[in-house]
Amino acid sequence: MDTVMTMLLIFIVLAACIGGLAVIQKREKEKEALRQQIAKFKYRANQASTILSNVEMLPVGTETRQIVLQYILGYLNAIQKLSPHDLSANNNIQSVKKALEKPQSPVDSQSLVIPNNPQELKLQINRLTNLAKFISKLKTSPAVTSTLIPISIQKIMSLVSESKICAYIQQGKNALSEHKYVPAQRLFTLSQDMLDKIPNKNARLTQLQADLQELIKSTPADALNTALDFNEEATPEESEQSGTEDSTDELFGPKKKW
């Protein structure tokens, strides 16, 4: 009888241990899932913050800055719900809210600066293009003001077009310096075609269009001696031009990889 009772007691203890272990494992899995979710949201917020900081000194417009800040705030709020005591998220929420009160930047009223270094200009084009792609993915996101997205994309793509035109002209001038007249003329013609598609040109593009017409019909020697100034002063009201370009995750839309 004592043996039976001992065996029964051992069985009960083992069952309790197994049950307790299962509960502990379940809780650990839930904690790990929560940590992964928070890490994902932080990654998204940091990614958006990096994209915005990369174009901080470019006139991308108030709409673009507001959209990205709203997107970041959406993720920070989600982190706060999952982890109310996350001091970093709480502090960042206050910072982003303050930035959203006045999202405009003085640089937005200035003309686009075109780097003289071809690699820097290429980097600028890539950053603007990535920004446009990022903004276009937020069309169905409830975290941002969707009516601002078309305005934002149009402004960004106008900057992309302006940068590309200047890049092609730079390449054309380099080709001329190497006495490669035919490739240079092709690049100048490509730039001219892009300019023709822009209805509202700023001061820089208007001047470049006139200069290009002379370059295209000039002799190699004359073309080589023609100076093109990419960074002429342009008034803010002249700096508007056209440009168009036409996924999200489980929080703001269809799920996507991160």
GROMACS .gro file of C-alpha atoms in nm:
model
  258
    1MET     CA    1   0.000   0.000   0.000
    2ASP     CA    2   0.284   0.234   0.088
    3THR     CA    3   0.448   0.158  -0.246
    4VAL     CA    4   0.127   0.244  -0.434
    5MET     CA    5   0.091   0.571  -0.246
    6THR     CA    6   0.455   0.656  -0.312
    7MET     CA    7   0.418   0.584  -0.682
    8LEU     CA    8   0.099   0.790  -0.696
    9LEU     CA    9   0.269   1.079  -0.520
   10ILE     CA   10   0.563   1.063  -0.760
   11PHE     CA   11   0.321   1.060  -1.055
   12ILE     CA   12   0.139   1.366  -0.923
   13VAL     CA   13   0.466   1.552  -0.870
   14LEU     CA   14   0.586   1.464  -1.219
   15ALA     CA   15   0.256   1.574  -1.372
   16ALA     CA   16   0.276   1.903  -1.184
   17CYS     CA   17   0.634   1.957  -1.301
   18ILE     CA   18   0.546   1.881  -1.661
   19GLY     CA   19   0.244   2.109  -1.643
   20GLY     CA   20   0.449   2.385  -1.485
   21LEU     CA   21   0.721   2.346  -1.746
   22ALA     CA   22   0.463   2.370  -2.025
   23VAL     CA   23   0.326   2.691  -1.875
   24ILE     CA   24   0.676   2.836  -1.844
   25GLN     CA   25   0.760   2.743  -2.204
   26LYS     CA   26   0.437   2.901  -2.327
   27ARG     CA   27   0.511   3.223  -2.141
   28GLU     CA   28   0.865   3.232  -2.278
   29LYS     CA   29   0.734   3.186  -2.632
   30GLU     CA   30   0.488   3.471  -2.579
   31LYS     CA   31   0.766   3.693  -2.444
   32GLU     CA   32   0.990   3.607  -2.739
   33ALA     CA   33   0.709   3.681  -2.986
   34LEU     CA   34   0.652   4.014  -2.812
   35ARG     CA   35   1.024   4.098  -2.828
   36GLN     CA   36   1.033   4.015  -3.198
   37GLN     CA   37   0.727   4.230  -3.266
   38ILE     CA   38   0.878   4.524  -3.080
   39ALA     CA   39   1.210   4.476  -3.262
   40LYS     CA   40   1.026   4.475  -3.595
   41PHE     CA   41   0.843   4.798  -3.513
   42LYS     CA   42   1.165   4.964  -3.397
   43TYR     CA   43   1.335   4.856  -3.719
   44ARG     CA   44   1.058   5.011  -3.928
   45ALA     CA   45   1.065   5.337  -3.730
   46ASN     CA   46   1.445   5.358  -3.751
   47GLN     CA   47   1.439   5.280  -4.123
   48ALA     CA   48   1.197   5.566  -4.188
   49SER     CA   49   1.402   5.797  -3.969
   50THR     CA   50   1.715   5.716  -4.170
   51ILE     CA   51   1.539   5.779  -4.500
   52LEU     CA   52   1.422   6.118  -4.376
   53SER     CA   53   1.762   6.216  -4.236
   54ASN     CA   54   1.926   6.128  -4.571
   55VAL     CA   55   1.724   6.403  -4.742
   56GLU     CA   56   1.725   6.648  -4.453
   57MET     CA   57   1.909   6.914  -4.656
   58LEU     CA   58   1.706   6.863  -4.975
   59PRO     CA   59   1.385   7.061  -5.050
   60VAL     CA   60   1.155   6.758  -5.044
   61GLY     CA   61   0.862   6.960  -4.906
   62THR     CA   62   0.660   6.984  -4.587
   63GLU     CA   63   0.420   6.714  -4.707
   64THR     CA   64   0.698   6.456  -4.734
   65ARG     CA   65   0.838   6.535  -4.392
   66GLN     CA   66   0.491   6.517  -4.238
   67ILE     CA   67   0.413   6.181  -4.399
   68VAL     CA   68   0.736   6.018  -4.279
   69LEU     CA   69   0.697   6.160  -3.928
   70GLN     CA   70   0.339   6.028  -3.911
   71TYR     CA   71   0.463   5.686  -4.020
   72ILE     CA   72   0.732   5.686  -3.751
   73LEU     CA   73   0.483   5.799  -3.487
   74GLY     CA   74   0.249   5.515  -3.581
   75TYR     CA   75   0.517   5.258  -3.504
   76LEU     CA   76   0.627   5.430  -3.185
   77ASN     CA   77   0.267   5.427  -3.061
   78ALA     CA   78   0.246   5.057  -3.146
   79ILE     CA   79   0.564   4.992  -2.946
   80GLN     CA   80   0.421   5.185  -2.652
   81LYS     CA   81   0.109   4.968  -2.652
   82LEU     CA   82   0.317   4.651  -2.645
   83SER     CA   83   0.569   4.786  -2.396
   84PRO     CA   84   0.424   5.079  -2.196
   85HIS     CA   85   0.741   5.119  -1.991
   86ASP     CA   86   0.977   5.152  -2.289
   87LEU     CA   87   1.141   5.486  -2.203
   88SER     CA   88   1.312   5.517  -2.540
   89ALA     CA   89   0.984   5.482  -2.729
   90ASN     CA   90   0.806   5.723  -2.495
   91ASN     CA   91   1.077   5.987  -2.537
   92ASN     CA   92   1.081   5.944  -2.914
   93ILE     CA   93   0.704   5.981  -2.928
   94GLN     CA   94   0.729   6.322  -2.766
   95SER     CA   95   1.008   6.426  -3.004
   96VAL     CA   96   0.816   6.318  -3.314
   97LYS     CA   97   0.496   6.484  -3.194
   98LYS     CA   98   0.687   6.808  -3.146
   99ALA     CA   99   0.837   6.777  -3.496
  100LEU     CA  100   0.490   6.718  -3.641
  101GLU     CA  101   0.369   7.046  -3.493
  102LYS     CA  102   0.606   7.224  -3.732
  103PRO     CA  103   0.724   6.979  -4.001
  104GLN     CA  104   0.837   7.246  -4.248
  105SER     CA  105   1.207   7.316  -4.300
  106PRO     CA  106   1.372   7.637  -4.427
  107VAL     CA  107   1.545   7.432  -4.698
  108ASP     CA  108   1.206   7.355  -4.856
  109SER     CA  109   1.183   7.714  -4.983
  110GLN     CA  110   1.528   7.697  -5.143
  111SER     CA  111   1.637   7.566  -5.481
  112LEU     CA  112   1.790   7.221  -5.512
  113VAL     CA  113   2.169   7.217  -5.479
  114ILE     CA  114   2.339   7.003  -5.744
  115PRO     CA  115   2.668   6.847  -5.627
  116ASN     CA  116   2.962   6.899  -5.861
  117ASN     CA  117   3.095   6.556  -5.766
  118PRO     CA  118   2.928   6.293  -5.993
  119GLN     CA  119   2.929   6.031  -5.716
  120GLU     CA  120   2.758   6.268  -5.474
  121LEU     CA  121   2.502   6.355  -5.739
  122LYS     CA  122   2.437   5.985  -5.801
  123LEU     CA  123   2.390   5.934  -5.427
  124GLN     CA  124   2.145   6.224  -5.418
  125ILE     CA  125   1.941   6.073  -5.702
  126ASN     CA  126   1.935   5.733  -5.530
  127ARG     CA  127   1.821   5.883  -5.199
  128LEU     CA  128   1.543   6.081  -5.364
  129THR     CA  129   1.432   5.778  -5.566
  130ASN     CA  130   1.426   5.558  -5.255
  131LEU     CA  131   1.224   5.824  -5.075
  132ALA     CA  132   0.967   5.833  -5.356
  133LYS     CA  133   0.937   5.453  -5.351
  134PHE     CA  134   0.898   5.457  -4.974
  135ILE     CA  135   0.624   5.722  -4.983
  136SER     CA  136   0.436   5.542  -5.262
  137LYS     CA  137   0.408   5.229  -5.044
  138LEU     CA  138   0.211   5.423  -4.782
  139LYS     CA  139  -0.092   5.493  -5.001
  140THR     CA  140  -0.312   5.254  -4.801
  141SER     CA  141  -0.160   5.330  -4.463
  142PRO     CA  142  -0.405   5.469  -4.205
  143ALA     CA  143  -0.111   5.612  -4.011
  144VAL     CA  144  -0.047   5.891  -4.264
  145THR     CA  145  -0.252   6.160  -4.435
  146SER     CA  146  -0.310   5.990  -4.770
  147THR     CA  147  -0.410   6.311  -4.950
  148LEU     CA  148  -0.055   6.441  -4.904
  149ILE     CA  149   0.105   6.144  -5.081
  150PRO     CA  150   0.045   6.253  -5.444
  151ILE     CA  151   0.175   6.602  -5.364
  152SER     CA  152   0.480   6.455  -5.194
  153ILE     CA  153   0.564   6.214  -5.477
  154GLN     CA  154   0.525   6.487  -5.739
  155LYS     CA  155   0.768   6.715  -5.556
  156ILE     CA  156   1.021   6.438  -5.499
  157MET     CA  157   1.010   6.320  -5.859
  158SER     CA  158   1.058   6.675  -5.982
  159LEU     CA  159   1.380   6.681  -5.778
  160VAL     CA  160   1.479   6.344  -5.923
  161SER     CA  161   1.422   6.473  -6.278
  162GLU     CA  162   1.619   6.790  -6.211
  163SER     CA  163   1.908   6.591  -6.061
  164LYS     CA  164   1.909   6.342  -6.349
  165ILE     CA  165   1.911   6.618  -6.610
  166CYS     CA  166   2.212   6.777  -6.443
  167ALA     CA  167   2.380   6.436  -6.413
  168TYR     CA  168   2.338   6.367  -6.787
  169ILE     CA  169   2.477   6.711  -6.868
  170GLN     CA  170   2.774   6.646  -6.638
  171GLN     CA  171   2.838   6.316  -6.816
  172GLY     CA  172   2.805   6.490  -7.152
  173LYS     CA  173   3.060   6.753  -7.055
  174ASN     CA  174   3.297   6.480  -6.934
  175ALA     CA  175   3.254   6.300  -7.266
  176LEU     CA  176   3.338   6.623  -7.448
  177SER     CA  177   3.653   6.665  -7.240
  178GLU     CA  178   3.757   6.318  -7.358
  179HIS     CA  179   3.674   6.418  -7.720
  180LYS     CA  180   3.381   6.175  -7.734
  181TYR     CA  181   3.152   6.407  -7.925
  182VAL     CA  182   2.881   6.158  -8.030
  183PRO     CA  183   2.814   6.020  -7.676
  184ALA     CA  184   2.815   6.377  -7.547
  185GLN     CA  185   2.555   6.484  -7.800
  186ARG     CA  186   2.337   6.185  -7.708
  187LEU     CA  187   2.349   6.282  -7.342
  188PHE     CA  188   2.269   6.644  -7.422
  189THR     CA  189   1.978   6.538  -7.641
  190LEU     CA  190   1.849   6.308  -7.365
  191SER     CA  191   1.866   6.598  -7.121
  192GLN     CA  192   1.682   6.819  -7.369
  193ASP     CA  193   1.408   6.558  -7.410
  194MET     CA  194   1.362   6.540  -7.033
  195LEU     CA  195   1.347   6.918  -7.009
  196ASP     CA  196   1.083   6.934  -7.280
  197LYS     CA  197   0.855   6.715  -7.064
  198ILE     CA  198   0.867   6.957  -6.770
  199PRO     CA  199   0.595   7.222  -6.816
  200ASN     CA  200   0.688   7.450  -6.527
  201LYS     CA  201   1.063   7.499  -6.522
  202ASN     CA  202   1.254   7.683  -6.252
  203ALA     CA  203   1.528   7.935  -6.332
  204ARG     CA  204   1.802   7.672  -6.346
  205LEU     CA  205   1.618   7.444  -6.587
  206THR     CA  206   1.510   7.734  -6.807
  207GLN     CA  207   1.872   7.844  -6.844
  208LEU     CA  208   1.996   7.488  -6.895
  209GLN     CA  209   1.743   7.435  -7.172
  210ALA     CA  210   1.874   7.740  -7.356
  211ASP     CA  211   2.235   7.632  -7.304
  212LEU     CA  212   2.159   7.280  -7.423
  213GLN     CA  213   2.011   7.405  -7.747
  214GLU     CA  214   2.339   7.580  -7.815
  215LEU     CA  215   2.543   7.276  -7.714
  216ILE     CA  216   2.349   7.039  -7.936
  217LYS     CA  217   2.404   7.248  -8.249
  218SER     CA  218   2.754   7.369  -8.166
  219THR     CA  219   3.088   7.234  -8.286
  220PRO     CA  220   3.291   7.011  -8.051
  221ALA     CA  221   3.534   7.294  -7.974
  222ASP     CA  222   3.259   7.543  -7.897
  223ALA     CA  223   3.068   7.289  -7.685
  224LEU     CA  224   3.378   7.211  -7.481
  225ASN     CA  225   3.420   7.578  -7.395
  226THR     CA  226   3.058   7.625  -7.287
  227ALA     CA  227   3.018   7.657  -6.910
  228LEU     CA  228   2.703   7.527  -6.743
  229ASP     CA  229   2.621   7.647  -6.392
  230PHE     CA  230   2.394   7.402  -6.212
  231ASN     CA  231   2.358   7.605  -5.897
  232GLU     CA  232   2.234   7.941  -6.021
  233GLU     CA  233   2.012   8.124  -5.778
  234ALA     CA  234   1.642   8.057  -5.827
  235THR     CA  235   1.354   8.223  -5.649
  236PRO     CA  236   1.131   7.994  -5.436
  237GLU     CA  237   0.822   8.057  -5.648
  238GLU     CA  238   1.013   7.953  -5.961
  239SER     CA  239   1.127   7.624  -5.816
  240GLU     CA  240   0.804   7.429  -5.870
  241GLN     CA  241   0.811   7.172  -6.150
  242SER     CA  242   0.629   6.857  -6.242
  243GLY     CA  243   0.725   6.493  -6.192
  244THR     CA  244   0.521   6.181  -6.129
  245GLU     CA  245   0.565   5.819  -6.013
  246ASP     CA  246   0.330   5.611  -5.900
  247SER     CA  247   0.366   4.614  -4.908
  248THR     CA  248   0.304   4.770  -4.599
  249ASP     CA  249   0.291   4.542  -4.292
  250GLU     CA  250   0.022   4.401  -4.069
  251LEU     CA  251  -0.006   4.725  -3.876
  252PHE     CA  252  -0.056   4.965  -4.168
  253GLY     CA  253  -0.164   4.741  -4.453
  254PRO     CA  254  -0.087   4.408  -4.626
  255LYS     CA  255   0.191   4.215  -4.459
  256LYS     CA  256   0.540   4.242  -4.604
  257LYS     CA  257   0.888   4.119  -4.519
  258TRP     CA  258   1.108   4.334  -4.299
   0.00000   0.00000   0.00000
